PDB file of C-alpha atoms in Angstrom:
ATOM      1  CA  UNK A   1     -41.244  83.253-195.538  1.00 96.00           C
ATOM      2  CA  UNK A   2     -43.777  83.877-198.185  1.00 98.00           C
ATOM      3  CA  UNK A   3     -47.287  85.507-199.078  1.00 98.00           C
ATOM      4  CA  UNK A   4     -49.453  84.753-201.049  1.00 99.00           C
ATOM      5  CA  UNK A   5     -51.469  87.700-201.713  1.00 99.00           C
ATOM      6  CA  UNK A   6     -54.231  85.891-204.174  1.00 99.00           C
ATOM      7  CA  UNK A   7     -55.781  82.680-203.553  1.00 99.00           C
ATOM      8  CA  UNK A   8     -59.493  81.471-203.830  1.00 98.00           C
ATOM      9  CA  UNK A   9     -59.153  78.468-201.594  1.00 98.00           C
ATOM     10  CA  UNK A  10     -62.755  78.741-200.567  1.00 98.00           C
ATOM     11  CA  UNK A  11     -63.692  77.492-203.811  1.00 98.00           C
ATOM     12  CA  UNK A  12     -65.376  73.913-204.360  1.00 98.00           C
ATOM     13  CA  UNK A  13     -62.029  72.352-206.080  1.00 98.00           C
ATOM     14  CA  UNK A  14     -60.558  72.597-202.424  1.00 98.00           C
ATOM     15  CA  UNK A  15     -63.357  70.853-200.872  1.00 98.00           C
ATOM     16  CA  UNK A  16     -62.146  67.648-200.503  1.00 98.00           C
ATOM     17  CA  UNK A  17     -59.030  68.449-199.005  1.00 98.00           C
ATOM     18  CA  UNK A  18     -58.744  72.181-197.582  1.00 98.00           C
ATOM     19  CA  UNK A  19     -57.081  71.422-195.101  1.00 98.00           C
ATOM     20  CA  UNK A  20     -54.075  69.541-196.615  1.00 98.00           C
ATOM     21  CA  UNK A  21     -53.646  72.422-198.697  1.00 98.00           C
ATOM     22  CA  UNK A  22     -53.544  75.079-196.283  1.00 98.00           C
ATOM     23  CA  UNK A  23     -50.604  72.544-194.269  1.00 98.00           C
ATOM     24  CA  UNK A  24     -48.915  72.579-197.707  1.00 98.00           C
ATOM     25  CA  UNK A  25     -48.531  76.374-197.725  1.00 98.00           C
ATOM     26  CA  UNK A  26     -47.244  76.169-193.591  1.00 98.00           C
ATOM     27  CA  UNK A  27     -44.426  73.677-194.886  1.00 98.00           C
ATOM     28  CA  UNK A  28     -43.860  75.349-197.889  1.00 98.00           C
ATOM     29  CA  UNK A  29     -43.183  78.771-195.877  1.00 98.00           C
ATOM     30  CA  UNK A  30     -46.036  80.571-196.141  1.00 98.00           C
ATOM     31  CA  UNK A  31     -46.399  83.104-193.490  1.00 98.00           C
ATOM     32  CA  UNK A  32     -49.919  84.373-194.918  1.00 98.00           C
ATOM     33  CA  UNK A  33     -52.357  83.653-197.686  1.00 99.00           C
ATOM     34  CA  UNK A  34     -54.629  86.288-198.709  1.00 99.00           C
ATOM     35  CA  UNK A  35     -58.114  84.603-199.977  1.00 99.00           C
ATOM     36  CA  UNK A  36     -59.755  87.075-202.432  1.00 98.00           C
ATOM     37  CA  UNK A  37     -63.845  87.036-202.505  1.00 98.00           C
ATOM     38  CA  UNK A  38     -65.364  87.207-205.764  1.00 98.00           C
ATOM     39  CA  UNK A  39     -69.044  87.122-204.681  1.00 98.00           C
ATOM     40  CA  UNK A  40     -71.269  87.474-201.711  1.00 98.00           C
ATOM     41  CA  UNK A  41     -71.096  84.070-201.049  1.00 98.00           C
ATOM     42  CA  UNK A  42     -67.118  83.668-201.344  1.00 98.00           C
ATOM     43  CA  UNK A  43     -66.383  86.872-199.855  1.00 98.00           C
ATOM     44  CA  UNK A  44     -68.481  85.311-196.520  1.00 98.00           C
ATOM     45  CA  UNK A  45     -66.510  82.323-197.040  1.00 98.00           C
ATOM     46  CA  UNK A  46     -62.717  83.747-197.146  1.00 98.00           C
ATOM     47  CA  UNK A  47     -63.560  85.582-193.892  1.00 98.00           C
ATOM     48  CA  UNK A  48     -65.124  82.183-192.492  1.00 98.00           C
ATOM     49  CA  UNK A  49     -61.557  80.658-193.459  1.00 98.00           C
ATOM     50  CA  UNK A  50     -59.604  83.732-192.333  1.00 98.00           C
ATOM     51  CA  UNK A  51     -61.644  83.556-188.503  1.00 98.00           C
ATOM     52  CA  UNK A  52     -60.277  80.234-188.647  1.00 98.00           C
ATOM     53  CA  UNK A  53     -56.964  80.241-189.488  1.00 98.00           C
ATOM     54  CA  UNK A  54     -54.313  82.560-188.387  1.00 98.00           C
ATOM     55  CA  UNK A  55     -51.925  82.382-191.134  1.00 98.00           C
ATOM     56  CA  UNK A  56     -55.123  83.500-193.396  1.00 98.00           C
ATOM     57  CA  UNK A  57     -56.851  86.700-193.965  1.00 99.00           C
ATOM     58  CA  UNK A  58     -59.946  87.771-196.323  1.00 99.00           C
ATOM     59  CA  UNK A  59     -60.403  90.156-198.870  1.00 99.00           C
ATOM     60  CA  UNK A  60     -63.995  91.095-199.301  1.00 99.00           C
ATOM     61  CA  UNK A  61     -65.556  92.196-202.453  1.00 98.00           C
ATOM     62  CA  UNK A  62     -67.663  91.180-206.333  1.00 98.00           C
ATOM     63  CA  UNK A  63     -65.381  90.244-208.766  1.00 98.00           C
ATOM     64  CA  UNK A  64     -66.542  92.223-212.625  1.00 98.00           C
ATOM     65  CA  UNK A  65     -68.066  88.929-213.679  1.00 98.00           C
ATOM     66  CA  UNK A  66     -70.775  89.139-210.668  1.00 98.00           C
ATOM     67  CA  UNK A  67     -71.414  92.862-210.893  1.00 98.00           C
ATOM     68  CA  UNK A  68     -75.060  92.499-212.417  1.00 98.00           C
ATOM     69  CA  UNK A  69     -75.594  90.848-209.407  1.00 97.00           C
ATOM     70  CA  UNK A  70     -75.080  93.694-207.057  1.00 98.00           C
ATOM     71  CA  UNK A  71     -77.564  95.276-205.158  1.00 98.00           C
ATOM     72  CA  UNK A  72     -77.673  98.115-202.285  1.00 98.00           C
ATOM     73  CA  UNK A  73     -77.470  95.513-199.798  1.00 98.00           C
ATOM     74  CA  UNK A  74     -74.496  93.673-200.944  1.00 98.00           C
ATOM     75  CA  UNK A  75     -72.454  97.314-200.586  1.00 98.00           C
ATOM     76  CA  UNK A  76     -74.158  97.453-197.056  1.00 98.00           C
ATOM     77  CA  UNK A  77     -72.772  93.646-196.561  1.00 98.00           C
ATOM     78  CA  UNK A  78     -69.142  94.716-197.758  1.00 98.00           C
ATOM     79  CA  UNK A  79     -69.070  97.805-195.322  1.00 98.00           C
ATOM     80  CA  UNK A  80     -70.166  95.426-192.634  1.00 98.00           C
ATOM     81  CA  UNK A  81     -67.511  92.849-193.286  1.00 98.00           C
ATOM     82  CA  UNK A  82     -65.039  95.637-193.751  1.00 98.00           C
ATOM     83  CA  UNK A  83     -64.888  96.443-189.966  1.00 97.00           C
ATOM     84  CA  UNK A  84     -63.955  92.608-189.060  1.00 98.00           C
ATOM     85  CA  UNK A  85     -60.031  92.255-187.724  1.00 97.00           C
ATOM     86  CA  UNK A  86     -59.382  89.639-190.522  1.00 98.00           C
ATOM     87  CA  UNK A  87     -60.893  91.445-193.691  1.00 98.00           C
ATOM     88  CA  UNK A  88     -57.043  93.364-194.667  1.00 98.00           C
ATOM     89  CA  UNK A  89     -59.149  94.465-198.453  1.00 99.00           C
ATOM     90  CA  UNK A  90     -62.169  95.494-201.059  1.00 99.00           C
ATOM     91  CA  UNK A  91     -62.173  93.088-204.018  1.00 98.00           C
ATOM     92  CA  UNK A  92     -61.711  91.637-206.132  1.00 98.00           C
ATOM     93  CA  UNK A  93     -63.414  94.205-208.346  1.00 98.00           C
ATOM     94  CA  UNK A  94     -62.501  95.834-211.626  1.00 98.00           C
ATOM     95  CA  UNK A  95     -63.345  95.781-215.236  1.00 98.00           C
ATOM     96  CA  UNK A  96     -63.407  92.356-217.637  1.00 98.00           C
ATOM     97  CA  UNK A  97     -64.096  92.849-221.105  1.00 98.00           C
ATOM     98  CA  UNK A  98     -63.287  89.589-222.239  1.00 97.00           C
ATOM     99  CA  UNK A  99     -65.948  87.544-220.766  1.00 96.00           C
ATOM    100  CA  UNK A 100     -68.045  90.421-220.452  1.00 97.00           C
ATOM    101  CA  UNK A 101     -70.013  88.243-218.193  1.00 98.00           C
ATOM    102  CA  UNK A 102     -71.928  91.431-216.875  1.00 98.00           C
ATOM    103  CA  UNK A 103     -72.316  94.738-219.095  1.00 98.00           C
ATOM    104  CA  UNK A 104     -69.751  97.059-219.235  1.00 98.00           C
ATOM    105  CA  UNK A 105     -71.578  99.695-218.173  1.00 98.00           C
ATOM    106  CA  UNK A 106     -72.996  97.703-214.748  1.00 98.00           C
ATOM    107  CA  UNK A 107     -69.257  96.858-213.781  1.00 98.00           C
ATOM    108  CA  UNK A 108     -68.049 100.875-214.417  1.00 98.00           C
ATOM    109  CA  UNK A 109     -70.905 101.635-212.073  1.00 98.00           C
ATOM    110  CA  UNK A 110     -69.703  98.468-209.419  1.00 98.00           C
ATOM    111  CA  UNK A 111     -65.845  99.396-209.760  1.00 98.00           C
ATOM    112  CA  UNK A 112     -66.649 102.858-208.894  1.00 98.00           C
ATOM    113  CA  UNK A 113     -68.891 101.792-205.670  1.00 98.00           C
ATOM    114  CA  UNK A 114     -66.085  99.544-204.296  1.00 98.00           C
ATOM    115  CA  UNK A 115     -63.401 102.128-204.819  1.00 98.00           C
ATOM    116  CA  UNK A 116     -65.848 104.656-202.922  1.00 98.00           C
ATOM    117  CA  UNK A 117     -66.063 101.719-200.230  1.00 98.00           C
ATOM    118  CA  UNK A 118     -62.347 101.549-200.175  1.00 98.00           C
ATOM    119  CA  UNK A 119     -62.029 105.142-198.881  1.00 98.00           C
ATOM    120  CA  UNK A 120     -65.047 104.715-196.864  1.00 98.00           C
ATOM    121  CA  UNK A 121     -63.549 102.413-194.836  1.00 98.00           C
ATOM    122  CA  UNK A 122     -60.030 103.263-195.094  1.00 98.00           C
ATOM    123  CA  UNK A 123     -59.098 100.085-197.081  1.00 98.00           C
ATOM    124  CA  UNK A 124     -56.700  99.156-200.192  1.00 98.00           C
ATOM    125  CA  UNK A 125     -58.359  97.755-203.194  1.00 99.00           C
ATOM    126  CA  UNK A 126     -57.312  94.349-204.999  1.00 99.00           C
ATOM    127  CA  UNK A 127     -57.860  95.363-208.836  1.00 98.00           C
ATOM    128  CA  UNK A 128     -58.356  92.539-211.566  1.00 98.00           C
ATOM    129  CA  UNK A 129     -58.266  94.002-214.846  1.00 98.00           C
ATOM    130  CA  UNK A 130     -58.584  92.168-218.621  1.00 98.00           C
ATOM    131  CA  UNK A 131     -59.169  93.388-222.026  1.00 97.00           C
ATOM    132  CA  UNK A 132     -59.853  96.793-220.205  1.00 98.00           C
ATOM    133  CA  UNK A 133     -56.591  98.396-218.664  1.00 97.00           C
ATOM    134  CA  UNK A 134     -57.378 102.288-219.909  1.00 97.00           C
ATOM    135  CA  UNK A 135     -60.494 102.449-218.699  1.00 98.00           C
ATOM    136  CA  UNK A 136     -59.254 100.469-214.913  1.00 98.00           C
ATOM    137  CA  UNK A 137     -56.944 103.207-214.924  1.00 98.00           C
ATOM    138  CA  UNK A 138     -58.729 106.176-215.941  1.00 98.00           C
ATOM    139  CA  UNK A 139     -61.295 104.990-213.033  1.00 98.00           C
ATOM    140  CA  UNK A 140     -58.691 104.433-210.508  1.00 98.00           C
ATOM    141  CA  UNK A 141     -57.653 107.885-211.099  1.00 98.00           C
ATOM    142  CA  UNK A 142     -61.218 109.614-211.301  1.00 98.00           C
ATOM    143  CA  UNK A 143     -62.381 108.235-208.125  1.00 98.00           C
ATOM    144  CA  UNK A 144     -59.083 108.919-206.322  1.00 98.00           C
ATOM    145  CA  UNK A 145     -57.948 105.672-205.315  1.00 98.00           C
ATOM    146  CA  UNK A 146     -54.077 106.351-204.647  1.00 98.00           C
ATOM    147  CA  UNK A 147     -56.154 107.719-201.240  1.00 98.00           C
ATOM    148  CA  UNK A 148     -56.090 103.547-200.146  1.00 98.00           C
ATOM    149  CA  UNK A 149     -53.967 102.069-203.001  1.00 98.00           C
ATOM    150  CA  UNK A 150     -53.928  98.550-203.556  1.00 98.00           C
ATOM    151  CA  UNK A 151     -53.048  95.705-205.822  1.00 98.00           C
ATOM    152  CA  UNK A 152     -53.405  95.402-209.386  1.00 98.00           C
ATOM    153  CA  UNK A 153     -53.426  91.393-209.014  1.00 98.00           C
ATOM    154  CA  UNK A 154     -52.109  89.326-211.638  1.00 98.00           C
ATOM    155  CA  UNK A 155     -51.170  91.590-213.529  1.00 97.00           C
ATOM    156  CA  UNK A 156     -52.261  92.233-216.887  1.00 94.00           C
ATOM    157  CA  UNK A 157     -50.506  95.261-218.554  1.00 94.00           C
ATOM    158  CA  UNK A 158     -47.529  97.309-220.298  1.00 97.00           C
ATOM    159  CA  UNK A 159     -45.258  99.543-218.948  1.00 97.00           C
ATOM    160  CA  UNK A 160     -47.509 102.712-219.148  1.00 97.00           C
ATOM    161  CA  UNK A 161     -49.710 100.432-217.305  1.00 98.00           C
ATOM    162  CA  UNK A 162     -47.468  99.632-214.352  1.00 98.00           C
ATOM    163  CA  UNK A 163     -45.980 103.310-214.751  1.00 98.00           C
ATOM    164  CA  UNK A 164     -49.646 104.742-213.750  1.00 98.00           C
ATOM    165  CA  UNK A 165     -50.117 101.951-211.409  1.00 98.00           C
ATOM    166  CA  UNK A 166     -47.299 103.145-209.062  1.00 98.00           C
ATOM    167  CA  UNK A 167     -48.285 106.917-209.547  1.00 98.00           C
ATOM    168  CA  UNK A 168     -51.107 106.232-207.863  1.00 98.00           C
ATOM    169  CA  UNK A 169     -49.952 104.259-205.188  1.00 98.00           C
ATOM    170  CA  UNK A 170     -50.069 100.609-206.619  1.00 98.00           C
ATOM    171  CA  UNK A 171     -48.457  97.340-206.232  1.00 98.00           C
ATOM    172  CA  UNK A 172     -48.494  95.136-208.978  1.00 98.00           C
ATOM    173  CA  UNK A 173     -49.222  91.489-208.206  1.00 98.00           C
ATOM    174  CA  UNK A 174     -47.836  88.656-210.538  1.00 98.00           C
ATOM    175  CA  UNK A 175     -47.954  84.865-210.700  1.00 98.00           C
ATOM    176  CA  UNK A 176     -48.197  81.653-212.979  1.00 98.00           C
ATOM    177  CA  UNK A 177     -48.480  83.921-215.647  1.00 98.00           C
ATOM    178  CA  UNK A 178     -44.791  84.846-215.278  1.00 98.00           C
ATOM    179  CA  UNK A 179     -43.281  81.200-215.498  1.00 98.00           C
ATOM    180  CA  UNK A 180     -45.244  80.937-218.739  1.00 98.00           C
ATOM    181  CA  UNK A 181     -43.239  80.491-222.123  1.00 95.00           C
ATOM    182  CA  UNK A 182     -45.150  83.646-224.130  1.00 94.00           C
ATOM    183  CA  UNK A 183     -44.872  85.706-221.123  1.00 97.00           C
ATOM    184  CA  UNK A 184     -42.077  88.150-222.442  1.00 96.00           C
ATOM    185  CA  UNK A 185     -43.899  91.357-222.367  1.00 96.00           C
ATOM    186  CA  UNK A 186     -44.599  90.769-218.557  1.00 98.00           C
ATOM    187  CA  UNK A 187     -40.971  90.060-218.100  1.00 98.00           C
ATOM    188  CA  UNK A 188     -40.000  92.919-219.675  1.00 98.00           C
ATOM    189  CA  UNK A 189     -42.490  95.116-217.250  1.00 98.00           C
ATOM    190  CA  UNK A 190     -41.563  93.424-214.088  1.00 98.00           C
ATOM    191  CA  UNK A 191     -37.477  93.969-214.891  1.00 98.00           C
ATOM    192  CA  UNK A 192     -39.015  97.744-214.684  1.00 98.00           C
ATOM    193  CA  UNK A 193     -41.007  97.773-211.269  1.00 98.00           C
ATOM    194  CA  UNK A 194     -38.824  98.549-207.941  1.00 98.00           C
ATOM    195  CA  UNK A 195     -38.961  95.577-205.545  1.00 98.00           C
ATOM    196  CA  UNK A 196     -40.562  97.336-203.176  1.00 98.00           C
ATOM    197  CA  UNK A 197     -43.285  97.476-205.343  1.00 98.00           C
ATOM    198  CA  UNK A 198     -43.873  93.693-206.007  1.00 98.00           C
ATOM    199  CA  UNK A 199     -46.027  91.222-204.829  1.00 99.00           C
ATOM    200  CA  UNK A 200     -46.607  87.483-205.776  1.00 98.00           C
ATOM    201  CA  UNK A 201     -49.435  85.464-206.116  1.00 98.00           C
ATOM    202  CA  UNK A 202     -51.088  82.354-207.512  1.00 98.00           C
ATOM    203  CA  UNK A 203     -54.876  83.069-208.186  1.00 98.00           C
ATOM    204  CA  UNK A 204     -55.523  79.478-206.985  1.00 98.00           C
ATOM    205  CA  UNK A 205     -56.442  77.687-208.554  1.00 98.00           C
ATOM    206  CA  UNK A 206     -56.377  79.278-211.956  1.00 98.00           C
ATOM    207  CA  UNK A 207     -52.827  79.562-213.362  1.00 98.00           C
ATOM    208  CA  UNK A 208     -50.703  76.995-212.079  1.00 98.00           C
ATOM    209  CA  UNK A 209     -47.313  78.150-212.924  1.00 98.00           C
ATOM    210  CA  UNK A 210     -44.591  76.027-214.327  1.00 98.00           C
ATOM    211  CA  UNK A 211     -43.698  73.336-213.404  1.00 97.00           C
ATOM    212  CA  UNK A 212     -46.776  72.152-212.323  1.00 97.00           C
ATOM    213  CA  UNK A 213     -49.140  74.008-214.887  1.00 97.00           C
ATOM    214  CA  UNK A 214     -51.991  71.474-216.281  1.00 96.00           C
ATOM    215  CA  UNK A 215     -52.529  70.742-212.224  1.00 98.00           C
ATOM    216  CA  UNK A 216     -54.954  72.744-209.518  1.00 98.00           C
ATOM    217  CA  UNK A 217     -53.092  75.339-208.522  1.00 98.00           C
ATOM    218  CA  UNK A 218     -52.596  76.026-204.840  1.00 98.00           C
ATOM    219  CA  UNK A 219     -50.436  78.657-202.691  1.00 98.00           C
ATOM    220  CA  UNK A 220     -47.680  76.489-201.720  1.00 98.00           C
ATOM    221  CA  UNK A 221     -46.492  76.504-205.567  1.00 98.00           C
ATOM    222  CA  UNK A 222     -46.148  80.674-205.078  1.00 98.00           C
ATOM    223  CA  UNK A 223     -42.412  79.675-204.626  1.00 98.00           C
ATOM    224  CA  UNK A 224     -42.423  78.749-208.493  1.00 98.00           C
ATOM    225  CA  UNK A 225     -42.782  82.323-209.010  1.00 98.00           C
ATOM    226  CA  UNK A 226     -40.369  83.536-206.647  1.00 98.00           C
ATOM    227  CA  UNK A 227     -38.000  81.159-208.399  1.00 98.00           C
ATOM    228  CA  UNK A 228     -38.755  82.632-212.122  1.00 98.00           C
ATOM    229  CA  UNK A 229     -38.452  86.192-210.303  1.00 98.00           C
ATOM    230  CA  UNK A 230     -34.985  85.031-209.126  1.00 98.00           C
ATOM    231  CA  UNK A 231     -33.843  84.422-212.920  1.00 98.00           C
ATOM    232  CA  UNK A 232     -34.876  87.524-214.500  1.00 97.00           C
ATOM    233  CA  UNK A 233     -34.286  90.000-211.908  1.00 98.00           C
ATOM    234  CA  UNK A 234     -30.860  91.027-210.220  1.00 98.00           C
ATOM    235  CA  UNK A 235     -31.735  89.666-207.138  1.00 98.00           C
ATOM    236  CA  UNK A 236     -31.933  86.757-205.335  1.00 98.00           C
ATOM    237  CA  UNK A 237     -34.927  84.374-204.236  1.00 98.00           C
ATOM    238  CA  UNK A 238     -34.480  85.347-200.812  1.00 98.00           C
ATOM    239  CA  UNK A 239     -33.982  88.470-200.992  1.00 98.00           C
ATOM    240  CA  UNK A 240     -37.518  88.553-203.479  1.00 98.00           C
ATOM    241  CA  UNK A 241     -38.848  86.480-200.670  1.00 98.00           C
ATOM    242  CA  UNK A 242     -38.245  88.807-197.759  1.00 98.00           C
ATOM    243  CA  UNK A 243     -38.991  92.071-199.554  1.00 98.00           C
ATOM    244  CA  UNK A 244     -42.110  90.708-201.311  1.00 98.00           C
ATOM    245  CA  UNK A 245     -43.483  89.246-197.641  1.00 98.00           C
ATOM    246  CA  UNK A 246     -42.728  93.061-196.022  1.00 98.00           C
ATOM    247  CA  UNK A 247     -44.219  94.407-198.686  1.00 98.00           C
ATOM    248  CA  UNK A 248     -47.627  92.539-198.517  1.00 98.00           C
ATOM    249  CA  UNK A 249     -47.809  93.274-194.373  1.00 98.00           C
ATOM    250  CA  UNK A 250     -47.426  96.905-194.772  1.00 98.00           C
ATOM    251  CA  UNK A 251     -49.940  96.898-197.803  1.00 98.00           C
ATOM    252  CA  UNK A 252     -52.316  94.577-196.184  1.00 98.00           C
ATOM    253  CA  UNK A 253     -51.576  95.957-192.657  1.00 98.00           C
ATOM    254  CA  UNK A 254     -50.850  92.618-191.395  1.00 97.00           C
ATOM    255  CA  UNK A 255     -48.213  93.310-188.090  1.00 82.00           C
TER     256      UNK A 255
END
């Protein structure tokens, strides 16, 4: 069985056919899919889908590219969703300097609030970092976070990167990315991370991994990355499989 611990099925590419997808991901052997909010609106959304659908749970939270959006009550919204059975995480938040779709400054100030919400309500974080993995770090340390942990989701750095990232009590998430033909650098980090310590992903449906990249991604292709995991690591897609699906219940909480 397999999770997939990133997916934004919510979104209006799935609209037309939702529910093929999700009966994809059953007969591909998905146990659980793990829909991420990036906004008020998708965060209500993922837990809609997560209330019902058992295989599917809901991470609540405003992605970086949203954060000049956020206002007192959307933290107050967050902390309410936060106590719902199906709601396993706060995110995804972080830091995006690429886009810099709101100012750098605003999403310091909105990383920090989730991570405060994290502890709050006794929750692990789901971390998307770009262009900016010093300052995700040195934020993640300030405010404490290894108190919850988390994911840093498709995962973006070096080794000094992942190295802090487990110090503080971190998985590290990776997908499409990985099946990628310039992704050497991220092979060379992931042939350095325990197993215990890795989760997969897609980020449907951005990054469609090989050998279906140029489509709409969609969880049932996670096994793509299991399969490029399989090849570079000393261990075999089952055995990635199992440990990767234990290790997203116990981070996730998910019995």
């Amino acid at each position: 069985m397999l999770v997939d611990t990133h997916a934004h099925i919510d979104f209006s590419r799935f609209d037309e056919d939702r529910e093929e997808v999700i009966n994809r991901a059953k007969e591909n052997s998905l146990e659980y899919i793990i829909n991420v909010g990036a906004d008020e609106e998708s965060s209500q959304r993922s837990l809609e889908l997560a209330q019902k659908h058992d295989m599917i749970y809901a991470v609540v939270g405003i992605h970086p590219h949203e954060a000049k959006n956020v206002t007192e009550s959307t933290y107050k919204q967050l902390k309410n969703w936060a106590k719902e059975d199906k709601v396993v995480a706060i995110g995804e938040t972080g830091l995006d300097y690429h886009y810099d779709n709101s100012p750098r400054e605003v999403q310091r100030q909105v990383f920090r609030r989730h991570i405060q919400l994290a502890k709050e309500v006794d929750l692990p974080l789901v971390i998307h970092s770009r262009e900016a993995e010093d300052q995700t770090m040195e934020i993640l340390k300030e405010e404490e976070a290894e108190a919850v942990g988390g994911i840093i989701h498709c995962f973006p750095g070096d080794q000094k990167m992942a190295n802090q990232a487990l110090e503080l009590n971190f998985y590290i998430a990776v997908g499409g990315i990985l099946t990628f033909n310039n992704s050497y650098q991220l092979q060379r980090v992931v042939k350095q991370i325990p197993l215990d310590k890795l989760l997969i992903e897609t980020d449907a449906p951005y990054l469609t991994p090989e050998p279906n990249r140029g489509k709409r991604n969609e969880p049932s292709y996670v096994k793509h990355v299991v399969d490029k995991l399989a090849q570079i690591l000393p261990y075999s897609a089952e055995e990635i499989a199992a440990t990767t699906t234990e290790n997203a219940k116990e981070i996730f909480n998910i019995a």
